[in-house]
JSON list of C-alpha atoms in Angstrom, two decimals:
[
{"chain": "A", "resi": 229, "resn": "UNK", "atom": "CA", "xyz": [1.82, 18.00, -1.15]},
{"chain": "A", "resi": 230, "resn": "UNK", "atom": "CA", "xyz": [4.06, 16.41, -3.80]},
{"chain": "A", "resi": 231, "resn": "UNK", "atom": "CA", "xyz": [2.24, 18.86, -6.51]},
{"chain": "A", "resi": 232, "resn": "UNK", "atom": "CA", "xyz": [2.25, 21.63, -4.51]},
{"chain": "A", "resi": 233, "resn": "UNK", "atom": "CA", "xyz": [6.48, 21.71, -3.19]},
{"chain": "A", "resi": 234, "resn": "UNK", "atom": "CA", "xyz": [7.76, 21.59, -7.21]},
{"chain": "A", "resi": 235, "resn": "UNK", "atom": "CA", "xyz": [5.09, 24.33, -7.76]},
{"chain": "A", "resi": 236, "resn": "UNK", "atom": "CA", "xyz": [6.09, 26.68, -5.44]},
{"chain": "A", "resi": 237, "resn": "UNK", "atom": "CA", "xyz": [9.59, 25.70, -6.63]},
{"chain": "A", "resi": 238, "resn": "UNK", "atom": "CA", "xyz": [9.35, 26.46, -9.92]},
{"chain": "A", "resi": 239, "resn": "UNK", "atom": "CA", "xyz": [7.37, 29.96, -9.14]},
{"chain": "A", "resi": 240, "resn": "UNK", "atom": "CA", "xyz": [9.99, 30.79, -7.14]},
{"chain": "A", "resi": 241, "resn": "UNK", "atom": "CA", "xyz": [12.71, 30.61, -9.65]},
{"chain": "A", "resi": 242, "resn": "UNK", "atom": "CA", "xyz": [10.37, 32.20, -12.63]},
{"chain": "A", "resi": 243, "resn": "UNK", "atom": "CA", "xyz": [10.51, 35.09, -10.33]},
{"chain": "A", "resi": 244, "resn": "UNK", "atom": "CA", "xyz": [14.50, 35.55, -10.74]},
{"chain": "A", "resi": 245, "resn": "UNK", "atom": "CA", "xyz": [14.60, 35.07, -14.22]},
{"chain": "A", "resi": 246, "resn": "UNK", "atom": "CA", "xyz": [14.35, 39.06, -14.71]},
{"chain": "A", "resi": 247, "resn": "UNK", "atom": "CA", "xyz": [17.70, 39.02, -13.16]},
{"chain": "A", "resi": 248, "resn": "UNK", "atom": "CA", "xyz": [19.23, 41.92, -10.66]},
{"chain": "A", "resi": 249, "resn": "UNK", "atom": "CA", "xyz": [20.03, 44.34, -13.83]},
{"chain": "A", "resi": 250, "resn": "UNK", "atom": "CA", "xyz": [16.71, 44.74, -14.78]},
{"chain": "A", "resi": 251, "resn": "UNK", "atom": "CA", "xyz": [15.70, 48.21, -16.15]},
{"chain": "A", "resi": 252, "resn": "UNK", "atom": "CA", "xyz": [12.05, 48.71, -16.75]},
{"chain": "A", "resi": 253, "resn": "UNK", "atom": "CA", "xyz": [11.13, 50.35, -20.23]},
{"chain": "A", "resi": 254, "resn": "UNK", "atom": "CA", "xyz": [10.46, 54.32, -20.27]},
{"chain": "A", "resi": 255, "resn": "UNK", "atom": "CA", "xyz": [6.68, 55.35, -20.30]},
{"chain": "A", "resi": 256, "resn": "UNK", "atom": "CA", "xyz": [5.58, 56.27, -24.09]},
{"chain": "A", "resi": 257, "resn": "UNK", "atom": "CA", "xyz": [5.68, 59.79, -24.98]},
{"chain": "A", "resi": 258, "resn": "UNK", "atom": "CA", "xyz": [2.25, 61.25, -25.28]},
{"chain": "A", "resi": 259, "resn": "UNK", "atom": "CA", "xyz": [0.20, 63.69, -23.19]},
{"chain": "A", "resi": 260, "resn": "UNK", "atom": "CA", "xyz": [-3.22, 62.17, -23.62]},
{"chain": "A", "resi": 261, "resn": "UNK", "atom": "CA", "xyz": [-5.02, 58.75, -23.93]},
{"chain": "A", "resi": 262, "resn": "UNK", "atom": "CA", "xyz": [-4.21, 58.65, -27.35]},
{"chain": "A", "resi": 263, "resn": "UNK", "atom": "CA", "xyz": [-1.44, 60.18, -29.69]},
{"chain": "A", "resi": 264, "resn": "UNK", "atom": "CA", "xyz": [-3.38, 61.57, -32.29]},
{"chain": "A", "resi": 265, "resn": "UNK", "atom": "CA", "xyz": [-6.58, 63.76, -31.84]},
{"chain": "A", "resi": 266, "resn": "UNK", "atom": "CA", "xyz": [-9.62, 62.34, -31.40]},
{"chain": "A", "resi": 267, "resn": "UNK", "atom": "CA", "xyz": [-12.19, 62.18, -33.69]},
{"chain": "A", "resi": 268, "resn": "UNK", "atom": "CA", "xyz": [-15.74, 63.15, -33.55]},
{"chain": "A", "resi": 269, "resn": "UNK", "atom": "CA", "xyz": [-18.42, 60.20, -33.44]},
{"chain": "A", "resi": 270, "resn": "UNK", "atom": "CA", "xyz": [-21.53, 59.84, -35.76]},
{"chain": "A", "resi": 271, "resn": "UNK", "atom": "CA", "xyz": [-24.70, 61.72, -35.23]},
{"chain": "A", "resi": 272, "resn": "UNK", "atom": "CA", "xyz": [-26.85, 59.38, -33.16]},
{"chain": "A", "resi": 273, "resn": "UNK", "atom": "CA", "xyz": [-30.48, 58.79, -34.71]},
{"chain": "A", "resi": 274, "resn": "UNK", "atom": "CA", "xyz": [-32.21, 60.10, -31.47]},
{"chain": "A", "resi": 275, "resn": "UNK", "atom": "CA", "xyz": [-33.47, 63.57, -30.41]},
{"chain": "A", "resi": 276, "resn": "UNK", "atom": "CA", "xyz": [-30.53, 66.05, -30.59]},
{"chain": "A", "resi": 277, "resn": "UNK", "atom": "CA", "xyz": [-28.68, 63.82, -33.26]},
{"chain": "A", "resi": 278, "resn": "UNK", "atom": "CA", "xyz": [-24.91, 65.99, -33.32]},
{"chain": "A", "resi": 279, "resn": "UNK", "atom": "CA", "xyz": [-22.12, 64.76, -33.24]},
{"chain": "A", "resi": 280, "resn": "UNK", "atom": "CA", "xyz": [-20.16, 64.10, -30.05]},
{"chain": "A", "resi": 281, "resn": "UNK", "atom": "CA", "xyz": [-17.09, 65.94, -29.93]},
{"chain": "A", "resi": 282, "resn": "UNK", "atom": "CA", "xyz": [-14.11, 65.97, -27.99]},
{"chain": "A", "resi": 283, "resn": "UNK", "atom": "CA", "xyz": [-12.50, 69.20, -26.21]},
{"chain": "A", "resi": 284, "resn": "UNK", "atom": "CA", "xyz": [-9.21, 68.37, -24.93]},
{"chain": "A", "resi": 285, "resn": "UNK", "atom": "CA", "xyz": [-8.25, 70.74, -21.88]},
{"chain": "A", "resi": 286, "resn": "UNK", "atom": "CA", "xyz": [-12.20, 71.37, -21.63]},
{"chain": "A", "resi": 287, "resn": "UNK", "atom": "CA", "xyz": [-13.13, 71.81, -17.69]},
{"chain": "A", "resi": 288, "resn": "UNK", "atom": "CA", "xyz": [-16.78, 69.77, -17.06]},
{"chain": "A", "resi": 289, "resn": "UNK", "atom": "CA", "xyz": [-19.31, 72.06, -15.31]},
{"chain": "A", "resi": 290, "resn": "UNK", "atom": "CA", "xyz": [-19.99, 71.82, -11.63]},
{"chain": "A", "resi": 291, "resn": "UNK", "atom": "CA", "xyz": [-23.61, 70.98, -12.79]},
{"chain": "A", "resi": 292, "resn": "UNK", "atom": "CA", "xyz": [-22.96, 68.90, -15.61]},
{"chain": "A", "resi": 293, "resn": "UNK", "atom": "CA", "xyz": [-26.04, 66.92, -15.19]},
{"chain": "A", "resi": 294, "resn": "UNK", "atom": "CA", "xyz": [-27.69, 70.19, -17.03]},
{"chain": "A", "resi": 295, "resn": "UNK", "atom": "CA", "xyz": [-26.05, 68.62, -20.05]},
{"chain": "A", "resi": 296, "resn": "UNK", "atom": "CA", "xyz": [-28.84, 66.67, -20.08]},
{"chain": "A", "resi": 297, "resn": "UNK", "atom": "CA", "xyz": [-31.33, 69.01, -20.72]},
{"chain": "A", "resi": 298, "resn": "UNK", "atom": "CA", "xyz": [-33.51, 66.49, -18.05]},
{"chain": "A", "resi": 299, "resn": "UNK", "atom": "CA", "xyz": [-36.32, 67.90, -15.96]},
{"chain": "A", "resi": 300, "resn": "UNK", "atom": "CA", "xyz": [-36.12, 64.60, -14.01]},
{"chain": "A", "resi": 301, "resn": "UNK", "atom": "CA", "xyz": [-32.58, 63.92, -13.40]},
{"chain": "A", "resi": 302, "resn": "UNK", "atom": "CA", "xyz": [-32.58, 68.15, -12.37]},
{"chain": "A", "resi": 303, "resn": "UNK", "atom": "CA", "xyz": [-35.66, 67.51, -9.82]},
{"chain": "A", "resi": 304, "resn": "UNK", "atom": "CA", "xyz": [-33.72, 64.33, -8.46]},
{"chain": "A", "resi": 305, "resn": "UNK", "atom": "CA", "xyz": [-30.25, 66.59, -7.97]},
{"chain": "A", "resi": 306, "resn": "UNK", "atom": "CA", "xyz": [-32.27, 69.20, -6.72]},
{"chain": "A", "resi": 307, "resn": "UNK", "atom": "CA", "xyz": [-34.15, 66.81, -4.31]},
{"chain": "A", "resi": 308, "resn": "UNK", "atom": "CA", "xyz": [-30.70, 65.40, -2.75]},
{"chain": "A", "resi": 309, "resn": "UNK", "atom": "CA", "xyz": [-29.38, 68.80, -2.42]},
{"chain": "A", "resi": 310, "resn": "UNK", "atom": "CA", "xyz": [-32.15, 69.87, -0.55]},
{"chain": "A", "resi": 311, "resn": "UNK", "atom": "CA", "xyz": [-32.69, 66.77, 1.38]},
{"chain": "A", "resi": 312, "resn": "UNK", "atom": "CA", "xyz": [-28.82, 66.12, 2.46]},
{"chain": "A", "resi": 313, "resn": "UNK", "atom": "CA", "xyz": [-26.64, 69.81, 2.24]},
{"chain": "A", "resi": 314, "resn": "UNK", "atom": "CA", "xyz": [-23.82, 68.31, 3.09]},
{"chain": "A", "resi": 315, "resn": "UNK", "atom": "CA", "xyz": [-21.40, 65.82, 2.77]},
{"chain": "A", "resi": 316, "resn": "UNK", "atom": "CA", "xyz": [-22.28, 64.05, 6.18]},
{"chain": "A", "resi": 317, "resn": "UNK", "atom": "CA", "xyz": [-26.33, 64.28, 5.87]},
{"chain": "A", "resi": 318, "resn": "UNK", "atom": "CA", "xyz": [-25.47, 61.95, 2.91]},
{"chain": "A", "resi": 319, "resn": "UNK", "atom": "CA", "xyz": [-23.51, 59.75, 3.87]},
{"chain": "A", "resi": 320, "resn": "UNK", "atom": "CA", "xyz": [-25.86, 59.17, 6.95]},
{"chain": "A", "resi": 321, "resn": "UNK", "atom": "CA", "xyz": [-28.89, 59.16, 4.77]},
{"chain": "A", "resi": 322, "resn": "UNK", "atom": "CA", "xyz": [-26.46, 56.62, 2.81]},
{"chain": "A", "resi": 323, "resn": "UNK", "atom": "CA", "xyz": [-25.89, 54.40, 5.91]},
{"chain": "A", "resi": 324, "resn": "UNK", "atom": "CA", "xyz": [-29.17, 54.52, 6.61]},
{"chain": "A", "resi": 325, "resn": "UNK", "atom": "CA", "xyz": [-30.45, 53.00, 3.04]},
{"chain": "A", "resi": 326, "resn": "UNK", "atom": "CA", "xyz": [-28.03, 50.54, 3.65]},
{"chain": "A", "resi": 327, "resn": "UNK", "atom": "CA", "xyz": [-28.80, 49.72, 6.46]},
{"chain": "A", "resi": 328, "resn": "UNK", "atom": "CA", "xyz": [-32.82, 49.37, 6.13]},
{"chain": "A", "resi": 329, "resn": "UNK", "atom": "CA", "xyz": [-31.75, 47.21, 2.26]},
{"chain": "A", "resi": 330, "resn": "UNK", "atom": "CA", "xyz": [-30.30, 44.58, 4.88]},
{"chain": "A", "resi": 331, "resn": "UNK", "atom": "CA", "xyz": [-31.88, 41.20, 5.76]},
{"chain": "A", "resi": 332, "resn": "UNK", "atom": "CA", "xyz": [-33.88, 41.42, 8.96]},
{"chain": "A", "resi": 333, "resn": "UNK", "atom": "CA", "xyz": [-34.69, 45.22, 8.50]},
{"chain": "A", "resi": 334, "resn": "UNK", "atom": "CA", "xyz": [-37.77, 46.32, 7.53]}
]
């Protein structure tokens, strides 16, 4: 308790130190993550091997998993859109895995 009472103390006055006139700096002027543009990365030394490139103002594909060019991960999609059609089946189906992953269930 003696520790703890000139702890709290001292917290408490760090806190007013900013003072009542504080004005918090202005946000740095650039429309992006960073200011410049982005460079392109190295070729990769796997199948495909370009370059990855940045498209700023690019809109990503309702299917973007296509991007892939992935017979499996398409079969899986395909799979969970037949198997749950909407938002709710999945979320059930969701509960459900949950549900059956917890000790004492099966």
């Amino acid at each position: 308790m003696t520790v703890l009472v000139p702890l709290l103390l001292a917290t408490s006055l760090a806190g007013c130190t900013v003072g009542p006139d504080f004005v918090p700096p202005a946000a740095p002027s650039v429309g992006g993550y960073t200011a410049g543009v982005l460079p392109a990365t190295s070729s990769a030394k796997i199948s495909g091997r370009a370059a990855q490139r940045f498209v700023s103002g690019m809109d990503v594909p309702g299917d973007w998993w296509r991007l892939f060019h992935s017979r499996q991960i398409d079969a899986f999609v395909a799979e969970a859109i037949a198997n749950h059609p909407d938002l709710q089946s999945a979320k059930a189906a969701l509960r459900q895995a949950l549900r059956e992953g917890e000790p004492g269930h099966g």
